[in-house]
PDB file of C-alpha atoms in Angstrom:
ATOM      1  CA  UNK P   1       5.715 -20.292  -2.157  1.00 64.00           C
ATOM      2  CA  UNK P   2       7.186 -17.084  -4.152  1.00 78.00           C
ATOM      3  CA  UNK P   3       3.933 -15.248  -3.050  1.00 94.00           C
ATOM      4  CA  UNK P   4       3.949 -11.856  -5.186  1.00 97.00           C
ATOM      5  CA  UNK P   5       6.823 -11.264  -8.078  1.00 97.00           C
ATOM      6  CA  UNK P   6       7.473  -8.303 -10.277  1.00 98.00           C
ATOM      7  CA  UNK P   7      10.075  -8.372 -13.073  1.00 97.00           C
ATOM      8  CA  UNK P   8      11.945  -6.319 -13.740  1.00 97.00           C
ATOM      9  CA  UNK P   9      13.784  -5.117 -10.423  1.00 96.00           C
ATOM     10  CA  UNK P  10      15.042  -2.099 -12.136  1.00 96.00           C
ATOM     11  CA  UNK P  11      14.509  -0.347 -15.478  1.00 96.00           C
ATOM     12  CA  UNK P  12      16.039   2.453 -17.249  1.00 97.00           C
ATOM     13  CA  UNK P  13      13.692   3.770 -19.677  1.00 96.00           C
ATOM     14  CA  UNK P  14      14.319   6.880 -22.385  1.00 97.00           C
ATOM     15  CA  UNK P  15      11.438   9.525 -23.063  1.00 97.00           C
ATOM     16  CA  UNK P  16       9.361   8.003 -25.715  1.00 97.00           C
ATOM     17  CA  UNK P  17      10.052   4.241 -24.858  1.00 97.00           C
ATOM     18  CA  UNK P  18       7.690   1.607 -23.879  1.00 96.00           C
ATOM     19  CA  UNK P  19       8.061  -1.548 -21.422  1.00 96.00           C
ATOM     20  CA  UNK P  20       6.015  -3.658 -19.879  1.00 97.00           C
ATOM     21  CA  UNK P  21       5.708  -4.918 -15.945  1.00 97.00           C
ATOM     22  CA  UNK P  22       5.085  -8.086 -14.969  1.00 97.00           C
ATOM     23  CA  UNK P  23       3.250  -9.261 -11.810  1.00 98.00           C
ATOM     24  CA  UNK P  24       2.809 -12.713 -10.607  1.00 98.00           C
ATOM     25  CA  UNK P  25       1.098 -14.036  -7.847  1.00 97.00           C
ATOM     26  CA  UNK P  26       0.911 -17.904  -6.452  1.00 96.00           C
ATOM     27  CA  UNK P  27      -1.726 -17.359  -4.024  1.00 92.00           C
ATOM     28  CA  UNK P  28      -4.475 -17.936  -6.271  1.00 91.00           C
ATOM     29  CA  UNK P  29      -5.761 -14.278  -5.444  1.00 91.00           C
ATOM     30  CA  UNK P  30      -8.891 -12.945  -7.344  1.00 89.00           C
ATOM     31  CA  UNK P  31      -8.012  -9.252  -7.065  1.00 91.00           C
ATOM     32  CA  UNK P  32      -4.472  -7.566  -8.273  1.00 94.00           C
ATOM     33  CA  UNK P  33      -3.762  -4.027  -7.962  1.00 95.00           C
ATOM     34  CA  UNK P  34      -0.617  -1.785  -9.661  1.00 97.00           C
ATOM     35  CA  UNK P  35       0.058   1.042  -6.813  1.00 97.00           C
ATOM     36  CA  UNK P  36       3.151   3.888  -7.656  1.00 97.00           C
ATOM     37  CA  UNK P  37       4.712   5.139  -5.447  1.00 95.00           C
ATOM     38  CA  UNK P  38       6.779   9.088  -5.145  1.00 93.00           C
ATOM     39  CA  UNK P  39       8.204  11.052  -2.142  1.00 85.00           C
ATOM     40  CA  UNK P  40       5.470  12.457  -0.258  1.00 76.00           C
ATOM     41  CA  UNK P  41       3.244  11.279  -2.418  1.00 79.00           C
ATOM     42  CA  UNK P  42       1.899   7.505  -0.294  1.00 84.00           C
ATOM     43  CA  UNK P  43       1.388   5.010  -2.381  1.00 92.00           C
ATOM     44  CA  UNK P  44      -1.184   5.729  -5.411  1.00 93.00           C
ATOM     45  CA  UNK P  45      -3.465   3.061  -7.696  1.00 93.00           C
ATOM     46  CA  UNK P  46      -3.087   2.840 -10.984  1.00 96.00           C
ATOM     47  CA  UNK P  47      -5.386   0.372 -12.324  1.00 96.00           C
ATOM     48  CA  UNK P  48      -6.708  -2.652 -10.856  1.00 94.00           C
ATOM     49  CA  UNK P  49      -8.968  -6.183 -11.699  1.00 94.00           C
ATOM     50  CA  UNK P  50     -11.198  -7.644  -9.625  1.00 89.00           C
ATOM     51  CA  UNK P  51     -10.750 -11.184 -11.788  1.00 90.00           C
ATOM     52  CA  UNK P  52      -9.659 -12.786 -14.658  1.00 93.00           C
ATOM     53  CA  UNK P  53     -10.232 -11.080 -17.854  1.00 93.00           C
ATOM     54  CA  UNK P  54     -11.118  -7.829 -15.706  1.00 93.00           C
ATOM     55  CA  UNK P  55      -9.629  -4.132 -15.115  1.00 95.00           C
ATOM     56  CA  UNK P  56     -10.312  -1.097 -14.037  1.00 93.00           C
ATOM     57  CA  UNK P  57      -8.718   2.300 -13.648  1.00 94.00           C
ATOM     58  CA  UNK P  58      -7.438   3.836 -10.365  1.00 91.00           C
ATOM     59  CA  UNK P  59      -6.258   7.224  -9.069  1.00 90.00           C
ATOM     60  CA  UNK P  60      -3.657   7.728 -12.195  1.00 95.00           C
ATOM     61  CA  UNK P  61      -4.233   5.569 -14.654  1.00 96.00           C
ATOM     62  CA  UNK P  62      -2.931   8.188 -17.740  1.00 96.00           C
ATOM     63  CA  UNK P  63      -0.278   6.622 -19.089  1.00 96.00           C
ATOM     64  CA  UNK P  64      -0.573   3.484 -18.608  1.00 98.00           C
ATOM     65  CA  UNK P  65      -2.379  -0.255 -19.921  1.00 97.00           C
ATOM     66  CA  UNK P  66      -3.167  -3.185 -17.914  1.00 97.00           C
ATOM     67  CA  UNK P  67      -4.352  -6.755 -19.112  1.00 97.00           C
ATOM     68  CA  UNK P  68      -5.050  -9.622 -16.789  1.00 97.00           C
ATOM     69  CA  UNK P  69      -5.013 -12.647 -19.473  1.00 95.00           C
ATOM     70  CA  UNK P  70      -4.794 -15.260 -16.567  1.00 96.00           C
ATOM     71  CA  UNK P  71      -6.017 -15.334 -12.848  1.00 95.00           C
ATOM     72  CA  UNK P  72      -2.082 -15.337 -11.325  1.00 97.00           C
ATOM     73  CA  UNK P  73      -0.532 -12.819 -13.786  1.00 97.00           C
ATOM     74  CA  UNK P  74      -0.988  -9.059 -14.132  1.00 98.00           C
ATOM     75  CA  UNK P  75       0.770  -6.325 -16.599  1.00 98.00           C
ATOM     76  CA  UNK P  76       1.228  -2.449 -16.658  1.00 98.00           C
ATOM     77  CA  UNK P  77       2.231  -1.438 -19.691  1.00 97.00           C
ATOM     78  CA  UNK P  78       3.883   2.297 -20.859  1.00 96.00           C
ATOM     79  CA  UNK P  79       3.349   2.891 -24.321  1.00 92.00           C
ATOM     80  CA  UNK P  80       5.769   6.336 -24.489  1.00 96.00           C
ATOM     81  CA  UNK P  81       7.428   6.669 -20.974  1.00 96.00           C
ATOM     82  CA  UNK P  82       7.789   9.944 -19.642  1.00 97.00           C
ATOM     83  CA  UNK P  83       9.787  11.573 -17.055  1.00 96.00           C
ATOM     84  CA  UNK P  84       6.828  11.965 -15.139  1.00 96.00           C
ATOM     85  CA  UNK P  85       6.743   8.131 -14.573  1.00 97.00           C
ATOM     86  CA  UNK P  86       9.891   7.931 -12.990  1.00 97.00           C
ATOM     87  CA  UNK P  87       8.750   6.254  -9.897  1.00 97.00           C
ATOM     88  CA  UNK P  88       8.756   2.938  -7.686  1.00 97.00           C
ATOM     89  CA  UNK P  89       6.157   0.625  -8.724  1.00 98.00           C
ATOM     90  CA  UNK P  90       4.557  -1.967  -6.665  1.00 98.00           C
ATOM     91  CA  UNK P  91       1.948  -4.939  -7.368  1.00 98.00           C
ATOM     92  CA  UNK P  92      -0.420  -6.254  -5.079  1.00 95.00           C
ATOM     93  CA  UNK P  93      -2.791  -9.219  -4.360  1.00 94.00           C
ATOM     94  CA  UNK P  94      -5.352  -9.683  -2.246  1.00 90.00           C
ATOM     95  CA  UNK P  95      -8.517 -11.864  -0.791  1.00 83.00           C
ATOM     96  CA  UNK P  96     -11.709 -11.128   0.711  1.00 72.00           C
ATOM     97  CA  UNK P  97     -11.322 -11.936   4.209  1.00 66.00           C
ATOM     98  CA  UNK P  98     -14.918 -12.020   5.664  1.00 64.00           C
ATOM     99  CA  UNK P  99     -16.904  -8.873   5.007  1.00 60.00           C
ATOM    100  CA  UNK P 100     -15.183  -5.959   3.358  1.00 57.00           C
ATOM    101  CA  UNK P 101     -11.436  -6.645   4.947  1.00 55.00           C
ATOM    102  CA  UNK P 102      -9.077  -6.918   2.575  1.00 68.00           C
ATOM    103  CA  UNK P 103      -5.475  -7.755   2.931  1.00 81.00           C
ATOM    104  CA  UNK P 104      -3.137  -6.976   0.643  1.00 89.00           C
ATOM    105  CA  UNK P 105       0.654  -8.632  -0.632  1.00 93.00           C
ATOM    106  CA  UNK P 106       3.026  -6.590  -2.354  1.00 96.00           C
ATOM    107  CA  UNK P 107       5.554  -7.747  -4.719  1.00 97.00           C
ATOM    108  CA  UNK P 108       9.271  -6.581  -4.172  1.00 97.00           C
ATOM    109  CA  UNK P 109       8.774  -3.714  -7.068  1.00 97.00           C
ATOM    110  CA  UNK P 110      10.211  -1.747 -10.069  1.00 97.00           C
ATOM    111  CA  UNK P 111      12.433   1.150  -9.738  1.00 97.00           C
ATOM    112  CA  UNK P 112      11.872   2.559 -13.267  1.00 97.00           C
ATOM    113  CA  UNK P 113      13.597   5.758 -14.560  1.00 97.00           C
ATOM    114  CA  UNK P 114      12.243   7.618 -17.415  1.00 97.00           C
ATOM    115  CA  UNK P 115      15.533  10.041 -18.691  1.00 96.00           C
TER     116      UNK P 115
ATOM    117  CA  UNK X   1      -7.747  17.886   1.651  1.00 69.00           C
ATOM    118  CA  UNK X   2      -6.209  14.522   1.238  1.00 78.00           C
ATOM    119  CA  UNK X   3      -7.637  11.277   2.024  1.00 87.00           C
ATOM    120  CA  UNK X   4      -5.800   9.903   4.738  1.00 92.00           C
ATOM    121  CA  UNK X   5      -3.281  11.965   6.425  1.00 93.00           C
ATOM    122  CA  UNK X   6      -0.543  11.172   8.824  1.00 93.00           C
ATOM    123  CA  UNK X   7       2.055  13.206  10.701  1.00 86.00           C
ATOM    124  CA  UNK X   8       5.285  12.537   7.924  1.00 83.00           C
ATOM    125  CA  UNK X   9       7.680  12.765  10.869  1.00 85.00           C
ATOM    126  CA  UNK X  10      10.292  12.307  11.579  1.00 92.00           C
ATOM    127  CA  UNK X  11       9.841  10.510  15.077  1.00 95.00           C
ATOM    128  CA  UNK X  12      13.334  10.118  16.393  1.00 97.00           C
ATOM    129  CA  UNK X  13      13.255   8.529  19.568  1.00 97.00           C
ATOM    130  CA  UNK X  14      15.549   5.824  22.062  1.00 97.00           C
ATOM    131  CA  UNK X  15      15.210   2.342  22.684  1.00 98.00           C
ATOM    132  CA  UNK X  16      12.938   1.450  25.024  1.00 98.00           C
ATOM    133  CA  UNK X  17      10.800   4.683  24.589  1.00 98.00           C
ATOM    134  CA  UNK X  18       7.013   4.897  23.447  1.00 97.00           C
ATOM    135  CA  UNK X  19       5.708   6.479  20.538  1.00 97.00           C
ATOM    136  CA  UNK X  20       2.130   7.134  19.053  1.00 96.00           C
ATOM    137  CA  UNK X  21       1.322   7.746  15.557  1.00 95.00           C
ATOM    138  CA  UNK X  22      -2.049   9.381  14.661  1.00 94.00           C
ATOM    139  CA  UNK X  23      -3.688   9.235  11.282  1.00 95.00           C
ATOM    140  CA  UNK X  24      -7.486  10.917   9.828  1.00 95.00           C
ATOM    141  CA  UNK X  25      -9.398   9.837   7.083  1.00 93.00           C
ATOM    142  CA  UNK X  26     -12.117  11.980   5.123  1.00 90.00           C
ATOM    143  CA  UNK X  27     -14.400   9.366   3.767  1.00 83.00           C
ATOM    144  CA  UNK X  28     -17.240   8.608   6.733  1.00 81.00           C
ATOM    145  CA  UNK X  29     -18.250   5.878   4.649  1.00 79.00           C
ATOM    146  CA  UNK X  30     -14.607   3.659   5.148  1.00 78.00           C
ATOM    147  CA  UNK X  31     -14.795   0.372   5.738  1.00 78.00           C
ATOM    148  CA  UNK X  32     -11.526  -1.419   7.390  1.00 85.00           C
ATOM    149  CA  UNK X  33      -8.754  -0.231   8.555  1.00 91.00           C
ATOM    150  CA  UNK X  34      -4.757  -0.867   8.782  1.00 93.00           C
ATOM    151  CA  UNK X  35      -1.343  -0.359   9.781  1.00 96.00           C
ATOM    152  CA  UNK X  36       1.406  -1.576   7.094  1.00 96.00           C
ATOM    153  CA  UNK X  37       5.149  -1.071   8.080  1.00 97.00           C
ATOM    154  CA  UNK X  38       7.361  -0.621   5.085  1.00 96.00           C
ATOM    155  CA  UNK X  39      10.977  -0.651   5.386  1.00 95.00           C
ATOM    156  CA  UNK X  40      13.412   1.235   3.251  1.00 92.00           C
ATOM    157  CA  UNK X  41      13.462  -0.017  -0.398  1.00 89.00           C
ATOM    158  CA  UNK X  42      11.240  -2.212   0.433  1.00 94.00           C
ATOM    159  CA  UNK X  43       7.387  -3.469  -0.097  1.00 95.00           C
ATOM    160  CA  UNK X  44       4.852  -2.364   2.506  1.00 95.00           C
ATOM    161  CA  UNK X  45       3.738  -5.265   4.713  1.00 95.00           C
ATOM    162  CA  UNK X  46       0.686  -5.533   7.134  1.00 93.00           C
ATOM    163  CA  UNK X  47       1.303  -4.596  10.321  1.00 95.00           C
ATOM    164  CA  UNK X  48      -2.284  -5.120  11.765  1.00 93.00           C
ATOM    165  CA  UNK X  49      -5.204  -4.690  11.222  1.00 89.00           C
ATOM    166  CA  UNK X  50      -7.434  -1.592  13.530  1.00 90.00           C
ATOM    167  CA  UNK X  51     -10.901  -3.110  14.784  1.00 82.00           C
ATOM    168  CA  UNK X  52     -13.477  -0.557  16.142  1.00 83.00           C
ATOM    169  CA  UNK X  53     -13.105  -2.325  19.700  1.00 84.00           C
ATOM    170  CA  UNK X  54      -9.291  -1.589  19.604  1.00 86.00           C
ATOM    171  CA  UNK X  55      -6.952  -4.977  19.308  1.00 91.00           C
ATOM    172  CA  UNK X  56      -3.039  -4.973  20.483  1.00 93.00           C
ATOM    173  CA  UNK X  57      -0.429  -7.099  19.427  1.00 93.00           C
ATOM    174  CA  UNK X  58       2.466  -7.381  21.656  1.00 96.00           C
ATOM    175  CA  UNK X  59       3.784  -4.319  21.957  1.00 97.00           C
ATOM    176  CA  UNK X  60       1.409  -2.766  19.708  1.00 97.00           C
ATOM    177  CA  UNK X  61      -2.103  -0.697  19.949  1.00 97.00           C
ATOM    178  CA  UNK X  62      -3.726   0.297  17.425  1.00 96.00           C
ATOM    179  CA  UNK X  63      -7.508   2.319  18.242  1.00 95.00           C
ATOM    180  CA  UNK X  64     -10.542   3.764  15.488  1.00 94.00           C
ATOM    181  CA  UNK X  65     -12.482   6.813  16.648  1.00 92.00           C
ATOM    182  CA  UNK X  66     -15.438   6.420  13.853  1.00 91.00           C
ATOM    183  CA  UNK X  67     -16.685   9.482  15.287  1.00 91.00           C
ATOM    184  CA  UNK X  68     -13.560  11.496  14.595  1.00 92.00           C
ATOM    185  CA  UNK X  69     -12.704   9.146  11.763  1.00 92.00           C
ATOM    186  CA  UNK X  70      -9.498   8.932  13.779  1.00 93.00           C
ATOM    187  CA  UNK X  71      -7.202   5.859  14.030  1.00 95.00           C
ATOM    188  CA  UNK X  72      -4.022   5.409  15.846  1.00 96.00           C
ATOM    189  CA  UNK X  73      -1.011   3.051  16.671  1.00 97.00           C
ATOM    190  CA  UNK X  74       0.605   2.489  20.024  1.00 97.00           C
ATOM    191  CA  UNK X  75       4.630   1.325  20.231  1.00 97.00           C
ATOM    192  CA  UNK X  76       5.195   0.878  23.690  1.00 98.00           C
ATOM    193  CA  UNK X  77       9.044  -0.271  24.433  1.00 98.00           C
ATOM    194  CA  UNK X  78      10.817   0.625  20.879  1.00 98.00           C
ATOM    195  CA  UNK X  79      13.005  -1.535  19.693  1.00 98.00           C
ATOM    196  CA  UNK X  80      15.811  -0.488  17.161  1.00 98.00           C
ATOM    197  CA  UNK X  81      14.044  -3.124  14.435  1.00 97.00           C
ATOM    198  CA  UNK X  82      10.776  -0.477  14.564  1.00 98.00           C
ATOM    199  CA  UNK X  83      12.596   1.481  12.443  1.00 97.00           C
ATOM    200  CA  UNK X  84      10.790   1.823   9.456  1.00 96.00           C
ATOM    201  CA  UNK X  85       7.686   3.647   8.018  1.00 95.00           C
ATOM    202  CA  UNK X  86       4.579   3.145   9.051  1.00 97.00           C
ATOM    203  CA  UNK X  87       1.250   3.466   6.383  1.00 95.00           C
ATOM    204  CA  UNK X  88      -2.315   3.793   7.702  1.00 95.00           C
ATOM    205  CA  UNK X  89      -4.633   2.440   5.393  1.00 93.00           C
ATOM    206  CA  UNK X  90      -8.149   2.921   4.591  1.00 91.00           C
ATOM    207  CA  UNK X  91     -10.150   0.546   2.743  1.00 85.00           C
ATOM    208  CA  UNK X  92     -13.052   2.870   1.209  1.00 73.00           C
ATOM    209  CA  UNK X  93     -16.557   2.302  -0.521  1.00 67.00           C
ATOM    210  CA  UNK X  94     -16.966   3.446  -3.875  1.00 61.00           C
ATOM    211  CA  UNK X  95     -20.249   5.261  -5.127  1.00 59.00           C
ATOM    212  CA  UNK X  96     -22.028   1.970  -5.656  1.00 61.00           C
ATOM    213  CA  UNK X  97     -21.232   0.467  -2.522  1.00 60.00           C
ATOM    214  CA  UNK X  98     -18.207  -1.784  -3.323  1.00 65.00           C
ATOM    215  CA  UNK X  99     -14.639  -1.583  -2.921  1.00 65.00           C
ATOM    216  CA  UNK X 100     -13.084  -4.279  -4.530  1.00 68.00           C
ATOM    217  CA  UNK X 101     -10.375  -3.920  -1.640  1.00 70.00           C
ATOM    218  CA  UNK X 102      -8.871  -0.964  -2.757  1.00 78.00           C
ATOM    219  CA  UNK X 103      -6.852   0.508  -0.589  1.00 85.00           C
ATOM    220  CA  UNK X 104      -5.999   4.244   0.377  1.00 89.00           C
ATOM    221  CA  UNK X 105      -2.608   5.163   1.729  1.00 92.00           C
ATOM    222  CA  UNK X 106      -1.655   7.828   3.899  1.00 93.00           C
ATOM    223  CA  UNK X 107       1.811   9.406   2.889  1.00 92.00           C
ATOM    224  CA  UNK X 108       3.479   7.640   5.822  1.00 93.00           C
ATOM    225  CA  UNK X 109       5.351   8.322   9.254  1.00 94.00           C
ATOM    226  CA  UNK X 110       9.259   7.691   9.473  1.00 94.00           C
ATOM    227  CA  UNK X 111      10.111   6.256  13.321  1.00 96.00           C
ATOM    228  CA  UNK X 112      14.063   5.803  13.630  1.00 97.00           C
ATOM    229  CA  UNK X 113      14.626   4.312  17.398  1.00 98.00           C
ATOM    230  CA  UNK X 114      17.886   5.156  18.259  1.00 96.00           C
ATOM    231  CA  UNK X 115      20.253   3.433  20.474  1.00 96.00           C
TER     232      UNK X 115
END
């Protein structure tokens, strides 16, 4: 059971590039989440998706795409990287665990820097 | 004024000693509440979770002050593998009344338990 799996590990991006993240979950989780995270900062959403098919922004979602073709696999894309988004990127999964408690899984994450 | 705010640290203490780390949150209308522990490079994991009635773990308290909107975690008898940083987490209601288990992170506290 890999539980929650981002690819790449690392990624060295130029100003102007784009990439794509991958998340993966085996858990057959309904909601996904794409969190960054910066010195001082905490952690901070992106975008999430409460299903299949489904997204929705978060705190900073400039800059970035999402798509959730299938239930176990989620992407953040950056169409023109920027230094700004040099960061540590983490994906989560979670379940509804009776009433509003939610627990979340994080994948490993990205260390992505934008030169 | 953010969200959810912690004390950043650092808490340097010795094996053996206690330590308590106290965290606020501004939304009155938050839901559930958490400690995640994240270790260096790594992903944040759940630590537990903080019940209204207070819960403990082992060596570990956490307490919610809905009043205050205060929450708080107990270490009692540090051990150098509680070394990490720890995230309090509040799990907020959106305008319409849902959440969709999004999470808000406090910034974090760094505990180093020295020998």
């Amino acid at each position: 059971n890999a539980g929650v799996t981002q690819t790449p590990k690392f990624r060295v991006l130029k100003t102007g590039q784009s990439m794509t993240l991958l998340c993966a979950q085996d858990m057959n989780h309904e909601y996904m989440y794409w969190y960054r995270q910066d010195p001082g900062m905490g952690l901070r959403l992106i975008h999430y998706s409460v299903g299949e098919g489904t997204t929705a922004k978060g705190e900073v979602p400039d800059g970035y795409n999402v798509s959730r073709l299938k239930k176990q696999n989620f992407l953040l894309g950056l169409e023109s990287a920027a230094p700004s988004q040099t960061s540590v990127y983490f994906c989560a999964s979670s379940y509804q665990l009776g009433g509003a408690i939610y627990e979340q899984y994080f994948g490993p994450g990205t260390r992505l820097t934008v030169t | 004024r953010k969200e959810v705010e912690q004390d950043p640290g650092p808490f340097n203490v010795p094996e053996g000693a206690t330590v308590a780390f106290n965290c606020t949150y501004s939304n009155s209308a938050s839901q559930s509440f958490f400690w995640y522990r994240q270790d260096c490079r790594k992903e944040p994991k759940l630590l537990m979770s903080v019940y209204s009635s207070g819960n403990e773990d082992g060596r570990f308290t956490a307490q919610l002050n809905r009043a205050s909107q205060y929450i708080s975690l107990l270490i009692r008898d540090s051990k150098l593998s509680d070394s990490a940083t720890y995230l309090c987490v509040v799990n907020m209601r959106n305008a319409g009344g849902t959440s969709y288990g999004k999470l808000t992170f406090g910034q974090g506290t760094i505990l180093t338990v020295h020998p």
